[in-house]
Amino acid sequence: MKNAKWRHEFKYLSPEYILSYLEKRASAVLLRDKHVGEQGFYAIRSIYFDDMYNSCYYENEDGTDPREKFRIRIYNCSRERISLELKQREKSRCHKISTPLSLETCDEIMAGKIPQVQNDSPYLLKKLVMEMQSRALRPCVIVAYERVPLIWNAGNVRVTFDRNIRSSADIANFFNPSLACRPILETNTNMIEVKFDEFLPDFISEVLQTGRLSQTSFSKYYLCRRYNMAAENL
């Protein structure tokens, strides 16, 4: 199980023309993540969980501190690498715990079943199962987007450019490359995220300065849930 450090995380909504400009500037001084393919980006999909009271959704809306949420994440619709993650936020810093998830267990969860755990099951899976049993935690939304990730080792800096952010409630088709999704932001609006441990080097901050970015406290999960909940109430 991977237990990352507590990190600063800032999100910015950005028109595509500004995002493209900053991506070119940042690419000149930062390194591209080694996991991206020839296209220079990878596709991310995540299943997020919530309970019958939509607690995770309203905690994000209200800025509850601390708070946490579970997700299952895959890359490029592949079944080869499936991760169960717990994202925690406290005092403007984030923390992520991650463990591999088997395809069989993932399929059970997608089908609405509570998987069986053993003594040697990962702690994170045990915690998820406990919350599925006690809080009726269930998969509620798929968040999908394409990411260009740039990194700088000093300060463990990661700057990501996320495009085509979209949502689906079709949990059963999580791995389907043709999954039908709905865009959740205005046309040509995307997201930039800046993550770092203790400090952000001055030169990176300067590269990303435009004076025209709109910082948001809302996560992709919240924006996708808001869209789906609004659609359900029509």
PDB file of C-alpha atoms in Angstrom:
ATOM      1  CA  MET A   1       0.000   0.000   0.000  1.00  0.00           C
ATOM      2  CA  LYS A   2       1.355   3.391  -1.013  1.00  0.00           C
ATOM      3  CA  ASN A   3       1.030   6.120   1.586  1.00  0.00           C
ATOM      4  CA  ALA A   4       1.995   9.489   0.084  1.00  0.00           C
ATOM      5  CA  LYS A   5       2.949  12.654   1.935  1.00  0.00           C
ATOM      6  CA  TRP A   6       0.541  15.415   2.789  1.00  0.00           C
ATOM      7  CA  ARG A   7       0.714  17.855  -0.115  1.00  0.00           C
ATOM      8  CA  HIS A   8      -0.509  21.261  -1.180  1.00  0.00           C
ATOM      9  CA  GLU A   9      -2.974  21.077  -4.055  1.00  0.00           C
ATOM     10  CA  PHE A  10      -4.377  24.005  -6.036  1.00  0.00           C
ATOM     11  CA  LYS A  11      -6.924  23.773  -8.834  1.00  0.00           C
ATOM     12  CA  TYR A  12      -7.626  26.361 -11.527  1.00  0.00           C
ATOM     13  CA  LEU A  13     -10.339  26.504 -14.151  1.00  0.00           C
ATOM     14  CA  SER A  14      -8.830  27.765 -17.385  1.00  0.00           C
ATOM     15  CA  PRO A  15      -9.936  28.598 -20.931  1.00  0.00           C
ATOM     16  CA  GLU A  16      -8.241  26.288 -23.417  1.00  0.00           C
ATOM     17  CA  TYR A  17      -6.152  29.031 -25.020  1.00  0.00           C
ATOM     18  CA  ILE A  18      -4.577  29.943 -21.664  1.00  0.00           C
ATOM     19  CA  LEU A  19      -4.121  26.292 -20.701  1.00  0.00           C
ATOM     20  CA  SER A  20      -2.367  25.556 -24.019  1.00  0.00           C
ATOM     21  CA  TYR A  21      -0.113  28.584 -23.579  1.00  0.00           C
ATOM     22  CA  LEU A  22       0.868  27.571 -20.032  1.00  0.00           C
ATOM     23  CA  GLU A  23       1.372  23.957 -21.061  1.00  0.00           C
ATOM     24  CA  LYS A  24       3.906  25.034 -23.701  1.00  0.00           C
ATOM     25  CA  ARG A  25       5.708  27.304 -21.229  1.00  0.00           C
ATOM     26  CA  ALA A  26       5.791  24.666 -18.502  1.00  0.00           C
ATOM     27  CA  SER A  27       6.930  21.937 -20.921  1.00  0.00           C
ATOM     28  CA  ALA A  28      10.055  23.970 -21.640  1.00  0.00           C
ATOM     29  CA  VAL A  29      11.262  23.751 -18.024  1.00  0.00           C
ATOM     30  CA  LEU A  30       9.529  20.719 -16.480  1.00  0.00           C
ATOM     31  CA  LEU A  31       9.836  17.018 -17.242  1.00  0.00           C
ATOM     32  CA  ARG A  32       7.055  14.961 -18.764  1.00  0.00           C
ATOM     33  CA  ASP A  33       5.870  12.097 -16.575  1.00  0.00           C
ATOM     34  CA  LYS A  34       7.500   8.850 -17.774  1.00  0.00           C
ATOM     35  CA  HIS A  35       4.160   6.996 -17.759  1.00  0.00           C
ATOM     36  CA  VAL A  36       2.635   8.957 -20.624  1.00  0.00           C
ATOM     37  CA  GLY A  37       2.603   7.379 -24.062  1.00  0.00           C
ATOM     38  CA  GLU A  38       3.651   8.739 -27.430  1.00  0.00           C
ATOM     39  CA  GLN A  39       0.618  11.041 -27.423  1.00  0.00           C
ATOM     40  CA  GLY A  40       2.029  12.877 -24.400  1.00  0.00           C
ATOM     41  CA  PHE A  41      -0.993  12.265 -22.160  1.00  0.00           C
ATOM     42  CA  TYR A  42      -2.994   9.476 -20.572  1.00  0.00           C
ATOM     43  CA  ALA A  43      -6.706   8.951 -20.071  1.00  0.00           C
ATOM     44  CA  ILE A  44      -7.894   8.733 -16.468  1.00  0.00           C
ATOM     45  CA  ARG A  45     -11.140   7.236 -15.212  1.00  0.00           C
ATOM     46  CA  SER A  46     -12.236   7.065 -11.597  1.00  0.00           C
ATOM     47  CA  ILE A  47     -15.269   5.608  -9.845  1.00  0.00           C
ATOM     48  CA  TYR A  48     -16.163   7.672  -6.785  1.00  0.00           C
ATOM     49  CA  PHE A  49     -18.249   6.542  -3.822  1.00  0.00           C
ATOM     50  CA  ASP A  50     -20.851   8.234  -1.663  1.00  0.00           C
ATOM     51  CA  ASP A  51     -23.447   7.200   0.898  1.00  0.00           C
ATOM     52  CA  MET A  52     -27.239   7.439   0.879  1.00  0.00           C
ATOM     53  CA  TYR A  53     -27.081  10.993   2.226  1.00  0.00           C
ATOM     54  CA  ASN A  54     -24.576  12.193  -0.410  1.00  0.00           C
ATOM     55  CA  SER A  55     -22.252  13.096   2.455  1.00  0.00           C
ATOM     56  CA  CYS A  56     -19.082  13.350   0.339  1.00  0.00           C
ATOM     57  CA  TYR A  57     -20.824  15.672  -2.088  1.00  0.00           C
ATOM     58  CA  TYR A  58     -22.134  18.029   0.592  1.00  0.00           C
ATOM     59  CA  GLU A  59     -18.873  17.968   2.566  1.00  0.00           C
ATOM     60  CA  ASN A  60     -17.084  19.227  -0.554  1.00  0.00           C
ATOM     61  CA  GLU A  61     -19.759  21.866  -1.140  1.00  0.00           C
ATOM     62  CA  ASP A  62     -19.556  23.057   2.482  1.00  0.00           C
ATOM     63  CA  GLY A  63     -15.751  22.915   2.678  1.00  0.00           C
ATOM     64  CA  THR A  64     -15.852  20.440   5.587  1.00  0.00           C
ATOM     65  CA  ASP A  65     -12.428  19.962   7.152  1.00  0.00           C
ATOM     66  CA  PRO A  66     -11.194  17.266   7.409  1.00  0.00           C
ATOM     67  CA  ARG A  67     -12.888  15.113   4.796  1.00  0.00           C
ATOM     68  CA  GLU A  68     -12.135  12.058   2.681  1.00  0.00           C
ATOM     69  CA  LYS A  69     -13.471  10.057  -0.245  1.00  0.00           C
ATOM     70  CA  PHE A  70     -12.808   6.689  -1.877  1.00  0.00           C
ATOM     71  CA  ARG A  71     -12.222   6.089  -5.567  1.00  0.00           C
ATOM     72  CA  ILE A  72     -11.180   3.332  -7.961  1.00  0.00           C
ATOM     73  CA  ARG A  73      -8.806   4.563 -10.690  1.00  0.00           C
ATOM     74  CA  ILE A  74      -7.668   3.175 -14.041  1.00  0.00           C
ATOM     75  CA  TYR A  75      -5.558   4.503 -16.902  1.00  0.00           C
ATOM     76  CA  ASN A  76      -6.322   4.268 -20.621  1.00  0.00           C
ATOM     77  CA  CYS A  77      -9.276   1.938 -19.890  1.00  0.00           C
ATOM     78  CA  SER A  78      -6.822  -0.829 -19.003  1.00  0.00           C
ATOM     79  CA  ARG A  79      -7.698  -3.688 -16.665  1.00  0.00           C
ATOM     80  CA  GLU A  80      -4.005  -4.315 -15.962  1.00  0.00           C
ATOM     81  CA  ARG A  81      -3.577  -1.608 -13.324  1.00  0.00           C
ATOM     82  CA  ILE A  82      -6.526  -0.918 -11.017  1.00  0.00           C
ATOM     83  CA  SER A  83      -6.036   1.139  -7.857  1.00  0.00           C
ATOM     84  CA  LEU A  84      -8.233   1.652  -4.832  1.00  0.00           C
ATOM     85  CA  GLU A  85      -7.467   5.081  -3.394  1.00  0.00           C
ATOM     86  CA  LEU A  86      -8.514   7.130  -0.385  1.00  0.00           C
ATOM     87  CA  LYS A  87      -8.144  10.883  -0.889  1.00  0.00           C
ATOM     88  CA  GLN A  88      -8.018  12.907   2.329  1.00  0.00           C
ATOM     89  CA  ARG A  89      -8.021  16.674   2.798  1.00  0.00           C
ATOM     90  CA  GLU A  90      -7.202  18.622   5.948  1.00  0.00           C
ATOM     91  CA  LYS A  91      -6.194  22.270   6.433  1.00  0.00           C
ATOM     92  CA  SER A  92      -5.737  22.925   2.702  1.00  0.00           C
ATOM     93  CA  ARG A  93      -3.457  19.908   2.269  1.00  0.00           C
ATOM     94  CA  CYS A  94      -4.184  16.570   0.603  1.00  0.00           C
ATOM     95  CA  HIS A  95      -3.080  13.046   1.261  1.00  0.00           C
ATOM     96  CA  LYS A  96      -3.595   9.919  -0.863  1.00  0.00           C
ATOM     97  CA  ILE A  97      -3.405   6.272   0.190  1.00  0.00           C
ATOM     98  CA  SER A  98      -3.405   3.720  -2.625  1.00  0.00           C
ATOM     99  CA  THR A  99      -3.432  -0.059  -3.003  1.00  0.00           C
ATOM    100  CA  PRO A 100      -3.806  -2.389  -6.020  1.00  0.00           C
ATOM    101  CA  LEU A 101      -7.284  -3.798  -6.574  1.00  0.00           C
ATOM    102  CA  SER A 102      -7.941  -7.075  -8.362  1.00  0.00           C
ATOM    103  CA  LEU A 103     -10.217  -7.134 -11.404  1.00  0.00           C
ATOM    104  CA  GLU A 104     -12.474  -9.656  -9.655  1.00  0.00           C
ATOM    105  CA  THR A 105     -12.958  -7.384  -6.639  1.00  0.00           C
ATOM    106  CA  CYS A 106     -13.483  -4.367  -8.879  1.00  0.00           C
ATOM    107  CA  ASP A 107     -16.166  -6.236 -10.831  1.00  0.00           C
ATOM    108  CA  GLU A 108     -17.939  -7.141  -7.580  1.00  0.00           C
ATOM    109  CA  ILE A 109     -17.979  -3.515  -6.445  1.00  0.00           C
ATOM    110  CA  MET A 110     -19.184  -2.319  -9.866  1.00  0.00           C
ATOM    111  CA  ALA A 111     -22.031  -4.821  -9.629  1.00  0.00           C
ATOM    112  CA  GLY A 112     -23.141  -3.321  -6.307  1.00  0.00           C
ATOM    113  CA  LYS A 113     -21.828  -6.178  -4.197  1.00  0.00           C
ATOM    114  CA  ILE A 114     -19.787  -5.881  -1.020  1.00  0.00           C
ATOM    115  CA  PRO A 115     -16.588  -7.904  -1.543  1.00  0.00           C
ATOM    116  CA  GLN A 116     -15.358 -10.440   0.965  1.00  0.00           C
ATOM    117  CA  VAL A 117     -12.158  -9.581   2.819  1.00  0.00           C
ATOM    118  CA  GLN A 118      -9.616 -11.861   4.482  1.00  0.00           C
ATOM    119  CA  ASN A 119      -7.137 -11.308   7.291  1.00  0.00           C
ATOM    120  CA  ASP A 120      -4.428 -10.546   4.756  1.00  0.00           C
ATOM    121  CA  SER A 121      -6.579  -8.193   2.636  1.00  0.00           C
ATOM    122  CA  PRO A 122      -5.167  -4.658   2.280  1.00  0.00           C
ATOM    123  CA  TYR A 123      -6.158  -2.250   5.033  1.00  0.00           C
ATOM    124  CA  LEU A 124      -7.695   0.134   2.516  1.00  0.00           C
ATOM    125  CA  LEU A 125     -10.010  -2.534   1.117  1.00  0.00           C
ATOM    126  CA  LYS A 126     -11.048  -3.497   4.649  1.00  0.00           C
ATOM    127  CA  LYS A 127     -11.856   0.138   5.400  1.00  0.00           C
ATOM    128  CA  LEU A 128     -13.914   0.475   2.217  1.00  0.00           C
ATOM    129  CA  VAL A 129     -15.860  -2.713   2.991  1.00  0.00           C
ATOM    130  CA  MET A 130     -16.515  -1.528   6.549  1.00  0.00           C
ATOM    131  CA  GLU A 131     -17.945   1.746   5.203  1.00  0.00           C
ATOM    132  CA  MET A 132     -19.988  -0.073   2.575  1.00  0.00           C
ATOM    133  CA  GLN A 133     -21.500  -2.119   5.404  1.00  0.00           C
ATOM    134  CA  SER A 134     -21.954   0.646   7.981  1.00  0.00           C
ATOM    135  CA  ARG A 135     -22.744   3.678   5.781  1.00  0.00           C
ATOM    136  CA  ALA A 136     -24.134   2.015   2.654  1.00  0.00           C
ATOM    137  CA  LEU A 137     -21.238   3.521   0.700  1.00  0.00           C
ATOM    138  CA  ARG A 138     -21.660   2.711  -3.009  1.00  0.00           C
ATOM    139  CA  PRO A 139     -20.202   3.681  -6.401  1.00  0.00           C
ATOM    140  CA  CYS A 140     -22.032   6.795  -7.576  1.00  0.00           C
ATOM    141  CA  VAL A 141     -20.236   8.456 -10.499  1.00  0.00           C
ATOM    142  CA  ILE A 142     -17.468   8.016 -13.058  1.00  0.00           C
ATOM    143  CA  VAL A 143     -15.109  10.941 -13.633  1.00  0.00           C
ATOM    144  CA  ALA A 144     -13.112  10.826 -16.881  1.00  0.00           C
ATOM    145  CA  TYR A 145     -10.570  13.150 -18.495  1.00  0.00           C
ATOM    146  CA  GLU A 146      -7.259  13.307 -20.387  1.00  0.00           C
ATOM    147  CA  ARG A 147      -4.173  14.460 -18.473  1.00  0.00           C
ATOM    148  CA  VAL A 148      -0.824  15.951 -19.481  1.00  0.00           C
ATOM    149  CA  PRO A 149       1.432  15.566 -16.389  1.00  0.00           C
ATOM    150  CA  LEU A 150       4.647  17.556 -15.873  1.00  0.00           C
ATOM    151  CA  ILE A 151       6.958  17.049 -12.906  1.00  0.00           C
ATOM    152  CA  TRP A 152       9.899  18.609 -11.043  1.00  0.00           C
ATOM    153  CA  ASN A 153      11.654  16.433  -8.482  1.00  0.00           C
ATOM    154  CA  ALA A 154      12.716  19.209  -6.103  1.00  0.00           C
ATOM    155  CA  GLY A 155       9.686  19.793  -3.894  1.00  0.00           C
ATOM    156  CA  ASN A 156       7.927  16.836  -5.547  1.00  0.00           C
ATOM    157  CA  VAL A 157       6.103  19.242  -7.861  1.00  0.00           C
ATOM    158  CA  ARG A 158       3.449  18.000 -10.247  1.00  0.00           C
ATOM    159  CA  VAL A 159       1.613  20.278 -12.678  1.00  0.00           C
ATOM    160  CA  THR A 160      -1.209  18.659 -14.633  1.00  0.00           C
ATOM    161  CA  PHE A 161      -3.305  19.909 -17.524  1.00  0.00           C
ATOM    162  CA  ASP A 162      -6.669  18.111 -17.572  1.00  0.00           C
ATOM    163  CA  ARG A 163      -8.945  18.307 -20.593  1.00  0.00           C
ATOM    164  CA  ASN A 164     -12.347  16.986 -21.599  1.00  0.00           C
ATOM    165  CA  ILE A 165     -13.591  16.495 -18.030  1.00  0.00           C
ATOM    166  CA  ARG A 166     -16.783  14.491 -18.203  1.00  0.00           C
ATOM    167  CA  SER A 167     -19.152  12.435 -16.130  1.00  0.00           C
ATOM    168  CA  SER A 168     -21.129   9.204 -16.323  1.00  0.00           C
ATOM    169  CA  ALA A 169     -23.371   7.263 -13.978  1.00  0.00           C
ATOM    170  CA  ASP A 170     -22.953   4.052 -16.028  1.00  0.00           C
ATOM    171  CA  ILE A 171     -20.759   2.237 -13.504  1.00  0.00           C
ATOM    172  CA  ALA A 172     -21.129  -1.121 -15.271  1.00  0.00           C
ATOM    173  CA  ASN A 173     -19.295   0.227 -18.341  1.00  0.00           C
ATOM    174  CA  PHE A 174     -16.327   1.639 -16.437  1.00  0.00           C
ATOM    175  CA  PHE A 175     -13.784  -0.165 -18.667  1.00  0.00           C
ATOM    176  CA  ASN A 176     -15.644   0.407 -21.935  1.00  0.00           C
ATOM    177  CA  PRO A 177     -13.612   2.721 -24.206  1.00  0.00           C
ATOM    178  CA  SER A 178     -16.918   3.866 -25.756  1.00  0.00           C
ATOM    179  CA  LEU A 179     -18.491   4.817 -22.422  1.00  0.00           C
ATOM    180  CA  ALA A 180     -21.094   7.550 -22.968  1.00  0.00           C
ATOM    181  CA  CYS A 181     -20.168  10.618 -20.909  1.00  0.00           C
ATOM    182  CA  ARG A 182     -21.377  14.200 -20.507  1.00  0.00           C
ATOM    183  CA  PRO A 183     -19.027  17.212 -20.419  1.00  0.00           C
ATOM    184  CA  ILE A 184     -19.434  19.054 -17.116  1.00  0.00           C
ATOM    185  CA  LEU A 185     -17.706  22.377 -17.870  1.00  0.00           C
ATOM    186  CA  GLU A 186     -18.377  25.102 -20.394  1.00  0.00           C
ATOM    187  CA  THR A 187     -16.986  24.531 -23.876  1.00  0.00           C
ATOM    188  CA  ASN A 188     -13.191  25.007 -24.048  1.00  0.00           C
ATOM    189  CA  THR A 189     -12.884  25.232 -20.247  1.00  0.00           C
ATOM    190  CA  ASN A 190     -10.444  22.816 -18.610  1.00  0.00           C
ATOM    191  CA  MET A 191      -8.490  22.441 -15.379  1.00  0.00           C
ATOM    192  CA  ILE A 192      -4.905  22.959 -14.232  1.00  0.00           C
ATOM    193  CA  GLU A 193      -3.721  21.393 -10.975  1.00  0.00           C
ATOM    194  CA  VAL A 194      -0.534  22.295  -9.100  1.00  0.00           C
ATOM    195  CA  LYS A 195       0.644  19.884  -6.392  1.00  0.00           C
ATOM    196  CA  PHE A 196       3.764  20.056  -4.234  1.00  0.00           C
ATOM    197  CA  ASP A 197       5.088  19.040  -0.828  1.00  0.00           C
ATOM    198  CA  GLU A 198       6.701  21.826   1.195  1.00  0.00           C
ATOM    199  CA  PHE A 199       7.500  24.461  -1.414  1.00  0.00           C
ATOM    200  CA  LEU A 200       6.853  25.494  -5.004  1.00  0.00           C
ATOM    201  CA  PRO A 201      10.048  26.745  -6.712  1.00  0.00           C
ATOM    202  CA  ASP A 202       9.833  30.380  -7.767  1.00  0.00           C
ATOM    203  CA  PHE A 203      10.587  29.681 -11.408  1.00  0.00           C
ATOM    204  CA  ILE A 204       7.624  27.292 -11.678  1.00  0.00           C
ATOM    205  CA  SER A 205       5.310  29.808 -10.037  1.00  0.00           C
ATOM    206  CA  GLU A 206       6.512  32.449 -12.507  1.00  0.00           C
ATOM    207  CA  VAL A 207       5.975  30.149 -15.501  1.00  0.00           C
ATOM    208  CA  LEU A 208       2.348  29.613 -14.456  1.00  0.00           C
ATOM    209  CA  GLN A 209       1.530  33.264 -13.792  1.00  0.00           C
ATOM    210  CA  THR A 210      -1.028  34.888 -16.089  1.00  0.00           C
ATOM    211  CA  GLY A 211      -3.288  36.765 -13.687  1.00  0.00           C
ATOM    212  CA  ARG A 212      -6.254  35.239 -15.492  1.00  0.00           C
ATOM    213  CA  LEU A 213      -6.739  31.850 -13.858  1.00  0.00           C
ATOM    214  CA  SER A 214      -9.777  31.166 -11.685  1.00  0.00           C
ATOM    215  CA  GLN A 215      -8.908  29.096  -8.607  1.00  0.00           C
ATOM    216  CA  THR A 216     -11.603  26.679  -7.478  1.00  0.00           C
ATOM    217  CA  SER A 217     -12.090  24.745  -4.262  1.00  0.00           C
ATOM    218  CA  PHE A 218     -14.387  22.227  -5.957  1.00  0.00           C
ATOM    219  CA  SER A 219     -13.053  18.861  -7.072  1.00  0.00           C
ATOM    220  CA  LYS A 220     -13.782  17.090 -10.356  1.00  0.00           C
ATOM    221  CA  TYR A 221     -15.834  14.649  -8.307  1.00  0.00           C
ATOM    222  CA  TYR A 222     -18.021  17.451  -6.966  1.00  0.00           C
ATOM    223  CA  LEU A 223     -18.505  19.054 -10.379  1.00  0.00           C
ATOM    224  CA  CYS A 224     -19.455  15.704 -11.945  1.00  0.00           C
ATOM    225  CA  ARG A 225     -21.844  14.815  -9.126  1.00  0.00           C
ATOM    226  CA  ARG A 226     -23.470  18.250  -9.313  1.00  0.00           C
ATOM    227  CA  TYR A 227     -24.090  17.758 -13.000  1.00  0.00           C
ATOM    228  CA  ASN A 228     -25.523  14.248 -12.532  1.00  0.00           C
ATOM    229  CA  MET A 229     -27.712  15.232  -9.577  1.00  0.00           C
ATOM    230  CA  ALA A 230     -29.106  18.175 -11.528  1.00  0.00           C
ATOM    231  CA  ALA A 231     -29.887  15.875 -14.474  1.00  0.00           C
ATOM    232  CA  GLU A 232     -31.652  13.394 -12.187  1.00  0.00           C
ATOM    233  CA  ASN A 233     -33.912  16.154 -10.848  1.00  0.00           C
ATOM    234  CA  LEU A 234     -35.103  17.300 -14.270  1.00  0.00           C
TER     235      LEU A 234
END
